[in-house]
Amino acid sequence: QVQLAESGGGLGQPGGSLRLSCAASGMLFSANVMGWYRQAPGKQRELVATITTGGSTNYADSVKGRFTISRDNAKNTVYLQASNLKPEDTAVYYCYARYVQFVSRDYWGQGTQVTVSS
C-alpha cells in the first residue's frame, strides 16, 4: 500500500522560509512524477510544483523564483523549499505521486497546513 508521509509544515514569517518533505513508501520503484499542490479555503486545489524521475521541474507562476522542488530517489522523498514566503502562500499543501507501469496510478498525502503570518 503506497503512503505519502509529509512533514515540515507550520507557521512561517513573511519573507521567511519553510522546507516541506514527503516520503513515499510501499512501492519498489520510484514515482515517475512527484510534487506539491495546495488549497486555500474557498479555492480550488492548484499545482505548486512537480518533478520527474529525470529531474525535470514545473512551477506555478505564483511561486517561480521563490520555491524550489527537489527529490532524493534513494530515499523516495520529495522536498519543497519555500522561500520569500507571502501571506497568500497560506494553504493546505498536499504531496502528490504518480507511478507509471502499464497504467498510471496517483496517490495523495493527507495534507499539511502552511500559515504565513507576522
Short mmCIF file of N, CA, C and O in Angstrom, two decimals:
data_model
loop_
_atom_site.label_atom_id
_atom_site.label_comp_id
_atom_site.label_asym_id
_atom_site.label_seq_id
_atom_site.Cartn_x
_atom_site.Cartn_y
_atom_site.Cartn_z
N GLN A 1 0.85 -1.18 0.00
CA GLN A 1 0.00 0.00 0.00
C GLN A 1 0.88 1.24 0.00
O GLN A 1 1.70 1.41 0.90
N VAL A 2 0.72 2.10 -0.99
CA VAL A 2 1.51 3.31 -1.10
C VAL A 2 1.01 4.34 -0.10
O VAL A 2 -0.19 4.60 0.00
N GLN A 3 1.94 4.93 0.63
CA GLN A 3 1.63 6.01 1.55
C GLN A 3 2.62 7.14 1.36
O GLN A 3 3.80 6.92 1.08
N LEU A 4 2.13 8.37 1.50
CA LEU A 4 2.95 9.57 1.40
C LEU A 4 2.93 10.27 2.76
O LEU A 4 1.88 10.70 3.21
N ALA A 5 4.10 10.36 3.39
CA ALA A 5 4.22 10.96 4.71
C ALA A 5 4.85 12.34 4.60
O ALA A 5 6.00 12.47 4.18
N GLU A 6 4.09 13.36 5.00
CA GLU A 6 4.52 14.74 4.88
C GLU A 6 5.04 15.28 6.22
O GLU A 6 4.58 14.86 7.28
N SER A 7 5.96 16.23 6.13
CA SER A 7 6.46 16.91 7.32
C SER A 7 6.99 18.28 6.92
O SER A 7 7.25 18.54 5.75
N GLY A 8 7.16 19.15 7.91
CA GLY A 8 7.76 20.46 7.69
C GLY A 8 6.80 21.62 7.64
O GLY A 8 7.23 22.78 7.57
N GLY A 9 5.51 21.36 7.65
CA GLY A 9 4.54 22.44 7.64
C GLY A 9 4.51 23.16 8.98
O GLY A 9 5.08 22.71 9.97
N GLY A 10 3.82 24.29 9.00
CA GLY A 10 3.71 25.07 10.22
C GLY A 10 3.58 26.54 9.93
O GLY A 10 3.07 26.94 8.89
N LEU A 11 4.05 27.34 10.88
CA LEU A 11 3.96 28.79 10.79
C LEU A 11 5.24 29.37 10.22
O LEU A 11 6.33 29.09 10.72
N GLY A 12 5.10 30.19 9.19
CA GLY A 12 6.22 30.89 8.60
C GLY A 12 6.02 32.39 8.63
O GLY A 12 4.88 32.88 8.63
N GLN A 13 7.11 33.12 8.68
CA GLN A 13 7.08 34.58 8.68
C GLN A 13 7.09 35.10 7.25
O GLN A 13 7.73 34.50 6.38
N PRO A 14 6.41 36.21 6.98
CA PRO A 14 6.55 36.83 5.66
C PRO A 14 8.02 37.11 5.36
O PRO A 14 8.73 37.68 6.19
N GLY A 15 8.47 36.69 4.19
CA GLY A 15 9.86 36.82 3.82
C GLY A 15 10.74 35.69 4.31
O GLY A 15 11.92 35.62 3.93
N GLY A 16 10.19 34.81 5.14
CA GLY A 16 10.94 33.70 5.68
C GLY A 16 10.85 32.47 4.80
O GLY A 16 10.40 32.52 3.66
N SER A 17 11.25 31.33 5.37
CA SER A 17 11.32 30.09 4.61
C SER A 17 10.78 28.91 5.41
O SER A 17 10.84 28.89 6.64
N LEU A 18 10.27 27.94 4.68
CA LEU A 18 9.88 26.64 5.22
C LEU A 18 10.34 25.57 4.25
O LEU A 18 10.39 25.81 3.05
N ARG A 19 10.65 24.40 4.77
CA ARG A 19 11.04 23.27 3.93
C ARG A 19 10.11 22.09 4.20
O ARG A 19 10.10 21.55 5.30
N LEU A 20 9.35 21.71 3.20
CA LEU A 20 8.43 20.60 3.29
C LEU A 20 9.08 19.33 2.74
O LEU A 20 9.82 19.38 1.76
N SER A 21 8.79 18.21 3.38
CA SER A 21 9.30 16.92 2.95
C SER A 21 8.15 15.94 2.79
O SER A 21 7.15 16.01 3.50
N CYS A 22 8.30 15.01 1.85
CA CYS A 22 7.30 13.97 1.64
C CYS A 22 8.01 12.69 1.25
O CYS A 22 8.67 12.64 0.21
N ALA A 23 7.87 11.66 2.08
CA ALA A 23 8.49 10.37 1.83
C ALA A 23 7.44 9.36 1.38
O ALA A 23 6.42 9.18 2.03
N ALA A 24 7.72 8.70 0.26
CA ALA A 24 6.82 7.69 -0.29
C ALA A 24 7.28 6.31 0.11
O ALA A 24 8.47 6.00 0.08
N SER A 25 6.34 5.46 0.47
CA SER A 25 6.64 4.09 0.84
C SER A 25 5.59 3.15 0.24
O SER A 25 4.49 3.57 -0.10
N GLY A 26 5.96 1.88 0.11
CA GLY A 26 5.03 0.88 -0.38
C GLY A 26 5.21 0.47 -1.83
O GLY A 26 4.51 -0.42 -2.31
N MET A 27 6.14 1.11 -2.53
CA MET A 27 6.46 0.76 -3.91
C MET A 27 7.95 0.46 -4.03
O MET A 27 8.77 1.07 -3.34
N LEU A 28 8.30 -0.46 -4.93
CA LEU A 28 9.69 -0.85 -5.10
C LEU A 28 10.41 -0.05 -6.17
O LEU A 28 11.61 -0.20 -6.35
N PHE A 29 9.69 0.81 -6.89
CA PHE A 29 10.32 1.67 -7.87
C PHE A 29 9.92 3.12 -7.62
O PHE A 29 8.91 3.39 -6.96
N SER A 30 10.71 4.04 -8.12
CA SER A 30 10.50 5.46 -7.88
C SER A 30 9.28 5.97 -8.63
O SER A 30 8.97 5.51 -9.73
N ALA A 31 8.61 6.92 -8.02
CA ALA A 31 7.48 7.57 -8.68
C ALA A 31 7.97 8.34 -9.90
O ALA A 31 9.00 9.02 -9.85
N ASN A 32 7.24 8.22 -11.00
CA ASN A 32 7.63 8.93 -12.21
C ASN A 32 7.53 10.44 -12.03
O ASN A 32 8.35 11.20 -12.54
N VAL A 33 6.50 10.87 -11.30
CA VAL A 33 6.30 12.28 -11.01
C VAL A 33 5.96 12.43 -9.54
O VAL A 33 5.12 11.70 -9.01
N MET A 34 6.59 13.38 -8.87
CA MET A 34 6.22 13.76 -7.52
C MET A 34 6.08 15.27 -7.48
O MET A 34 6.70 15.98 -8.28
N GLY A 35 5.25 15.75 -6.56
CA GLY A 35 5.08 17.18 -6.50
C GLY A 35 4.21 17.62 -5.35
O GLY A 35 3.90 16.85 -4.43
N TRP A 36 3.86 18.89 -5.42
CA TRP A 36 3.07 19.52 -4.38
C TRP A 36 1.92 20.31 -4.98
O TRP A 36 2.10 21.01 -5.99
N TYR A 37 0.76 20.18 -4.37
CA TYR A 37 -0.40 21.00 -4.66
C TYR A 37 -0.80 21.72 -3.38
O TYR A 37 -0.37 21.35 -2.29
N ARG A 38 -1.62 22.75 -3.52
CA ARG A 38 -2.10 23.45 -2.34
C ARG A 38 -3.54 23.89 -2.54
O ARG A 38 -4.00 24.07 -3.66
N GLN A 39 -4.24 24.06 -1.43
CA GLN A 39 -5.62 24.50 -1.47
C GLN A 39 -5.90 25.44 -0.31
O GLN A 39 -5.74 25.08 0.85
N ALA A 40 -6.29 26.66 -0.65
CA ALA A 40 -6.69 27.65 0.34
C ALA A 40 -8.19 27.57 0.54
O ALA A 40 -8.92 27.11 -0.34
N PRO A 41 -8.69 28.02 1.71
CA PRO A 41 -10.13 27.98 1.96
C PRO A 41 -10.93 28.69 0.87
O PRO A 41 -10.61 29.82 0.50
N GLY A 42 -11.95 28.02 0.36
CA GLY A 42 -12.81 28.60 -0.66
C GLY A 42 -12.23 28.60 -2.05
O GLY A 42 -12.86 29.13 -2.98
N LYS A 43 -11.05 28.02 -2.23
CA LYS A 43 -10.40 28.00 -3.53
C LYS A 43 -10.17 26.57 -4.01
O LYS A 43 -10.15 25.63 -3.23
N GLN A 44 -9.98 26.43 -5.31
CA GLN A 44 -9.71 25.13 -5.92
C GLN A 44 -8.26 24.72 -5.67
O GLN A 44 -7.37 25.56 -5.58
N ARG A 45 -8.05 23.42 -5.55
CA ARG A 45 -6.69 22.92 -5.39
C ARG A 45 -5.88 23.24 -6.64
O ARG A 45 -6.35 23.05 -7.76
N GLU A 46 -4.66 23.73 -6.45
CA GLU A 46 -3.83 24.14 -7.56
C GLU A 46 -2.44 23.53 -7.47
O GLU A 46 -1.93 23.26 -6.39
N LEU A 47 -1.84 23.35 -8.61
CA LEU A 47 -0.48 22.84 -8.69
C LEU A 47 0.51 23.88 -8.18
O LEU A 47 0.39 25.06 -8.50
N VAL A 48 1.48 23.44 -7.38
CA VAL A 48 2.56 24.29 -6.93
C VAL A 48 3.83 23.98 -7.73
O VAL A 48 4.43 24.87 -8.34
N ALA A 49 4.25 22.72 -7.70
CA ALA A 49 5.45 22.31 -8.41
C ALA A 49 5.47 20.80 -8.57
O ALA A 49 4.94 20.08 -7.74
N THR A 50 6.10 20.33 -9.65
CA THR A 50 6.30 18.90 -9.87
C THR A 50 7.72 18.65 -10.33
O THR A 50 8.40 19.54 -10.84
N ILE A 51 8.16 17.41 -10.14
CA ILE A 51 9.48 17.00 -10.59
C ILE A 51 9.41 15.55 -11.05
O ILE A 51 8.78 14.70 -10.40
N THR A 52 10.05 15.24 -12.18
CA THR A 52 10.06 13.90 -12.72
C THR A 52 11.27 13.13 -12.22
O THR A 52 12.16 13.68 -11.57
N THR A 53 11.30 11.83 -12.54
CA THR A 53 12.44 11.00 -12.17
C THR A 53 13.74 11.55 -12.73
O THR A 53 14.78 11.51 -12.08
N GLY A 54 13.67 12.09 -13.95
CA GLY A 54 14.85 12.64 -14.59
C GLY A 54 15.24 14.03 -14.13
O GLY A 54 16.26 14.55 -14.57
N GLY A 55 14.43 14.64 -13.26
CA GLY A 55 14.78 15.94 -12.71
C GLY A 55 14.13 17.13 -13.40
O GLY A 55 14.45 18.28 -13.07
N SER A 56 13.25 16.88 -14.34
CA SER A 56 12.54 17.97 -14.99
C SER A 56 11.51 18.57 -14.04
O SER A 56 10.73 17.85 -13.43
N THR A 57 11.50 19.90 -13.92
CA THR A 57 10.62 20.58 -12.97
C THR A 57 9.60 21.47 -13.66
O THR A 57 9.80 21.93 -14.79
N ASN A 58 8.52 21.72 -12.95
CA ASN A 58 7.47 22.61 -13.42
C ASN A 58 6.92 23.36 -12.22
O ASN A 58 6.65 22.76 -11.18
N TYR A 59 6.77 24.69 -12.36
CA TYR A 59 6.31 25.53 -11.26
C TYR A 59 5.12 26.37 -11.67
O TYR A 59 5.02 26.82 -12.82
N ALA A 60 4.24 26.61 -10.72
CA ALA A 60 3.19 27.59 -10.92
C ALA A 60 3.82 28.98 -11.00
O ALA A 60 4.83 29.26 -10.35
N ASP A 61 3.22 29.85 -11.81
CA ASP A 61 3.76 31.20 -11.97
C ASP A 61 3.86 31.94 -10.63
O ASP A 61 4.78 32.74 -10.43
N SER A 62 2.94 31.67 -9.73
CA SER A 62 2.88 32.38 -8.47
C SER A 62 4.05 32.07 -7.53
O SER A 62 4.30 32.82 -6.59
N VAL A 63 4.78 30.97 -7.79
CA VAL A 63 5.87 30.59 -6.91
C VAL A 63 7.22 30.57 -7.60
O VAL A 63 8.25 30.32 -6.94
N LYS A 64 7.26 30.83 -8.89
CA LYS A 64 8.53 30.83 -9.63
C LYS A 64 9.50 31.84 -9.03
O LYS A 64 9.14 32.98 -8.74
N GLY A 65 10.72 31.41 -8.84
CA GLY A 65 11.75 32.27 -8.25
C GLY A 65 11.75 32.27 -6.75
O GLY A 65 12.70 32.79 -6.14
N ARG A 66 10.73 31.71 -6.12
CA ARG A 66 10.65 31.67 -4.66
C ARG A 66 10.70 30.25 -4.11
O ARG A 66 11.31 30.01 -3.07
N PHE A 67 10.07 29.31 -4.79
CA PHE A 67 10.03 27.91 -4.34
C PHE A 67 10.94 27.05 -5.20
O PHE A 67 11.10 27.29 -6.41
N THR A 68 11.53 26.03 -4.59
CA THR A 68 12.38 25.08 -5.29
C THR A 68 11.98 23.67 -4.91
O THR A 68 11.91 23.34 -3.73
N ILE A 69 11.72 22.84 -5.92
CA ILE A 69 11.38 21.44 -5.68
C ILE A 69 12.59 20.57 -6.01
O ILE A 69 13.33 20.85 -6.95
N SER A 70 12.79 19.53 -5.22
CA SER A 70 13.88 18.60 -5.46
C SER A 70 13.46 17.22 -4.97
O SER A 70 12.44 17.08 -4.28
N ARG A 71 14.23 16.19 -5.33
CA ARG A 71 13.90 14.85 -4.88
C ARG A 71 15.16 14.03 -4.65
O ARG A 71 16.21 14.28 -5.26
N ASP A 72 15.05 13.07 -3.76
CA ASP A 72 16.11 12.12 -3.46
C ASP A 72 15.54 10.75 -3.77
O ASP A 72 14.76 10.20 -2.98
N ASN A 73 15.90 10.20 -4.91
CA ASN A 73 15.34 8.92 -5.34
C ASN A 73 15.72 7.77 -4.41
O ASN A 73 14.95 6.83 -4.24
N ALA A 74 16.91 7.84 -3.81
CA ALA A 74 17.34 6.79 -2.90
C ALA A 74 16.46 6.74 -1.66
O ALA A 74 16.24 5.67 -1.09
N LYS A 75 15.94 7.89 -1.24
CA LYS A 75 15.08 7.97 -0.07
C LYS A 75 13.60 8.03 -0.43
O LYS A 75 12.75 8.10 0.46
N ASN A 76 13.29 8.02 -1.73
CA ASN A 76 11.92 8.14 -2.20
C ASN A 76 11.23 9.35 -1.58
O ASN A 76 10.09 9.27 -1.12
N THR A 77 11.93 10.46 -1.58
CA THR A 77 11.47 11.66 -0.91
C THR A 77 11.52 12.86 -1.83
O THR A 77 12.48 13.03 -2.59
N VAL A 78 10.50 13.69 -1.75
CA VAL A 78 10.45 14.94 -2.49
C VAL A 78 10.43 16.09 -1.49
O VAL A 78 9.83 15.97 -0.40
N TYR A 79 11.09 17.19 -1.84
CA TYR A 79 11.19 18.34 -0.97
C TYR A 79 10.66 19.59 -1.66
O TYR A 79 10.70 19.70 -2.88
N LEU A 80 10.18 20.51 -0.87
CA LEU A 80 9.79 21.82 -1.36
C LEU A 80 10.40 22.88 -0.46
O LEU A 80 10.02 23.00 0.70
N GLN A 81 11.38 23.60 -0.99
CA GLN A 81 11.98 24.71 -0.28
C GLN A 81 11.20 25.97 -0.64
O GLN A 81 11.28 26.44 -1.78
N ALA A 82 10.43 26.46 0.30
CA ALA A 82 9.59 27.63 0.08
C ALA A 82 10.24 28.83 0.74
O ALA A 82 10.31 28.92 1.97
N SER A 83 10.72 29.77 -0.08
CA SER A 83 11.42 30.94 0.41
C SER A 83 10.66 32.21 0.05
O SER A 83 9.77 32.19 -0.80
N ASN A 84 11.06 33.31 0.70
CA ASN A 84 10.38 34.59 0.49
C ASN A 84 8.87 34.41 0.59
O ASN A 84 8.11 34.83 -0.28
N LEU A 85 8.44 33.81 1.68
CA LEU A 85 7.03 33.48 1.86
C LEU A 85 6.16 34.74 1.90
O LEU A 85 6.56 35.79 2.41
N LYS A 86 4.95 34.58 1.37
CA LYS A 86 3.95 35.63 1.37
C LYS A 86 2.68 35.13 2.06
O LYS A 86 2.43 33.93 2.08
N PRO A 87 1.87 36.04 2.62
CA PRO A 87 0.63 35.60 3.25
C PRO A 87 -0.27 34.78 2.32
O PRO A 87 -0.96 33.87 2.79
N GLU A 88 -0.24 35.08 1.03
CA GLU A 88 -1.06 34.34 0.08
C GLU A 88 -0.59 32.91 -0.16
O GLU A 88 -1.25 32.15 -0.85
N ASP A 89 0.57 32.54 0.39
CA ASP A 89 1.02 31.16 0.34
C ASP A 89 0.31 30.29 1.36
O ASP A 89 0.47 29.07 1.35
N THR A 90 -0.44 30.90 2.26
CA THR A 90 -1.16 30.16 3.28
C THR A 90 -2.17 29.20 2.64
O THR A 90 -3.03 29.62 1.86
N ALA A 91 -2.05 27.92 2.96
CA ALA A 91 -2.91 26.89 2.37
C ALA A 91 -2.56 25.54 2.99
O ALA A 91 -1.57 25.42 3.72
N VAL A 92 -3.38 24.55 2.68
CA VAL A 92 -3.02 23.17 2.98
C VAL A 92 -2.23 22.65 1.79
O VAL A 92 -2.70 22.72 0.65
N TYR A 93 -1.04 22.14 2.04
CA TYR A 93 -0.18 21.63 0.99
C TYR A 93 -0.25 20.11 0.95
O TYR A 93 -0.10 19.44 1.98
N TYR A 94 -0.47 19.56 -0.25
CA TYR A 94 -0.63 18.13 -0.44
C TYR A 94 0.51 17.57 -1.28
O TYR A 94 0.80 18.09 -2.36
N CYS A 95 1.11 16.51 -0.80
CA CYS A 95 2.10 15.78 -1.57
C CYS A 95 1.40 14.90 -2.60
O CYS A 95 0.33 14.34 -2.33
N TYR A 96 2.02 14.75 -3.76
CA TYR A 96 1.44 14.00 -4.88
C TYR A 96 2.50 13.10 -5.50
O TYR A 96 3.67 13.48 -5.62
N ALA A 97 2.08 11.91 -5.89
CA ALA A 97 2.98 10.99 -6.58
C ALA A 97 2.22 10.23 -7.65
O ALA A 97 1.10 9.77 -7.42
N ARG A 98 2.84 10.10 -8.81
CA ARG A 98 2.27 9.32 -9.91
C ARG A 98 3.25 8.21 -10.29
O ARG A 98 4.41 8.47 -10.59
N TYR A 99 2.74 6.99 -10.29
CA TYR A 99 3.51 5.82 -10.70
C TYR A 99 2.98 5.32 -12.04
O TYR A 99 1.77 5.17 -12.23
N VAL A 100 3.89 5.08 -12.98
CA VAL A 100 3.51 4.63 -14.32
C VAL A 100 4.17 3.29 -14.59
O VAL A 100 5.39 3.18 -14.68
N GLN A 101 3.34 2.26 -14.72
CA GLN A 101 3.78 0.94 -15.14
C GLN A 101 2.58 0.26 -15.78
O GLN A 101 1.72 -0.27 -15.09
N PHE A 102 2.53 0.31 -17.10
CA PHE A 102 1.39 -0.15 -17.91
C PHE A 102 0.23 0.84 -17.81
O PHE A 102 -0.35 1.21 -18.84
N VAL A 103 -0.12 1.25 -16.60
CA VAL A 103 -1.12 2.28 -16.36
C VAL A 103 -0.60 3.25 -15.31
O VAL A 103 0.34 2.94 -14.59
N SER A 104 -1.22 4.42 -15.23
CA SER A 104 -0.84 5.43 -14.25
C SER A 104 -1.71 5.32 -13.01
O SER A 104 -2.91 5.15 -13.10
N ARG A 105 -1.07 5.44 -11.85
CA ARG A 105 -1.78 5.45 -10.58
C ARG A 105 -1.31 6.63 -9.75
O ARG A 105 -0.10 6.83 -9.58
N ASP A 106 -2.25 7.41 -9.25
CA ASP A 106 -1.95 8.62 -8.50
C ASP A 106 -2.24 8.43 -7.01
O ASP A 106 -3.21 7.79 -6.63
N TYR A 107 -1.40 9.05 -6.17
CA TYR A 107 -1.54 8.98 -4.73
C TYR A 107 -1.36 10.36 -4.12
O TYR A 107 -0.62 11.20 -4.66
N TRP A 108 -2.02 10.58 -2.99
CA TRP A 108 -2.01 11.87 -2.32
C TRP A 108 -1.69 11.72 -0.85
O TRP A 108 -2.10 10.75 -0.20
N GLY A 109 -0.95 12.69 -0.31
CA GLY A 109 -0.74 12.75 1.12
C GLY A 109 -1.96 13.32 1.82
O GLY A 109 -2.91 13.77 1.18
N GLN A 110 -1.93 13.32 3.13
CA GLN A 110 -3.07 13.80 3.91
C GLN A 110 -3.15 15.32 3.97
O GLN A 110 -4.19 15.86 4.32
N GLY A 111 -2.08 15.99 3.62
CA GLY A 111 -2.03 17.44 3.64
C GLY A 111 -1.39 17.98 4.90
O GLY A 111 -1.56 17.42 5.99
N THR A 112 -0.66 19.07 4.76
CA THR A 112 -0.05 19.74 5.90
C THR A 112 -0.29 21.24 5.79
O THR A 112 -0.15 21.83 4.73
N GLN A 113 -0.68 21.84 6.90
CA GLN A 113 -1.04 23.26 6.91
C GLN A 113 0.21 24.13 6.91
O GLN A 113 1.14 23.91 7.69
N VAL A 114 0.22 25.10 6.01
CA VAL A 114 1.25 26.14 6.00
C VAL A 114 0.55 27.48 6.21
O VAL A 114 -0.36 27.84 5.46
N THR A 115 0.96 28.19 7.24
CA THR A 115 0.40 29.50 7.54
C THR A 115 1.52 30.54 7.54
O THR A 115 2.53 30.36 8.23
N VAL A 116 1.34 31.59 6.77
CA VAL A 116 2.33 32.66 6.68
C VAL A 116 1.72 33.91 7.29
O VAL A 116 0.77 34.48 6.75
N SER A 117 2.26 34.33 8.41
CA SER A 117 1.72 35.47 9.14
C SER A 117 2.78 36.05 10.06
O SER A 117 3.66 35.34 10.55
N SER A 118 2.70 37.35 10.28
CA SER A 118 3.59 38.01 11.22
C SER A 118 2.98 38.08 12.61
O SER A 118 3.62 38.48 13.56
#
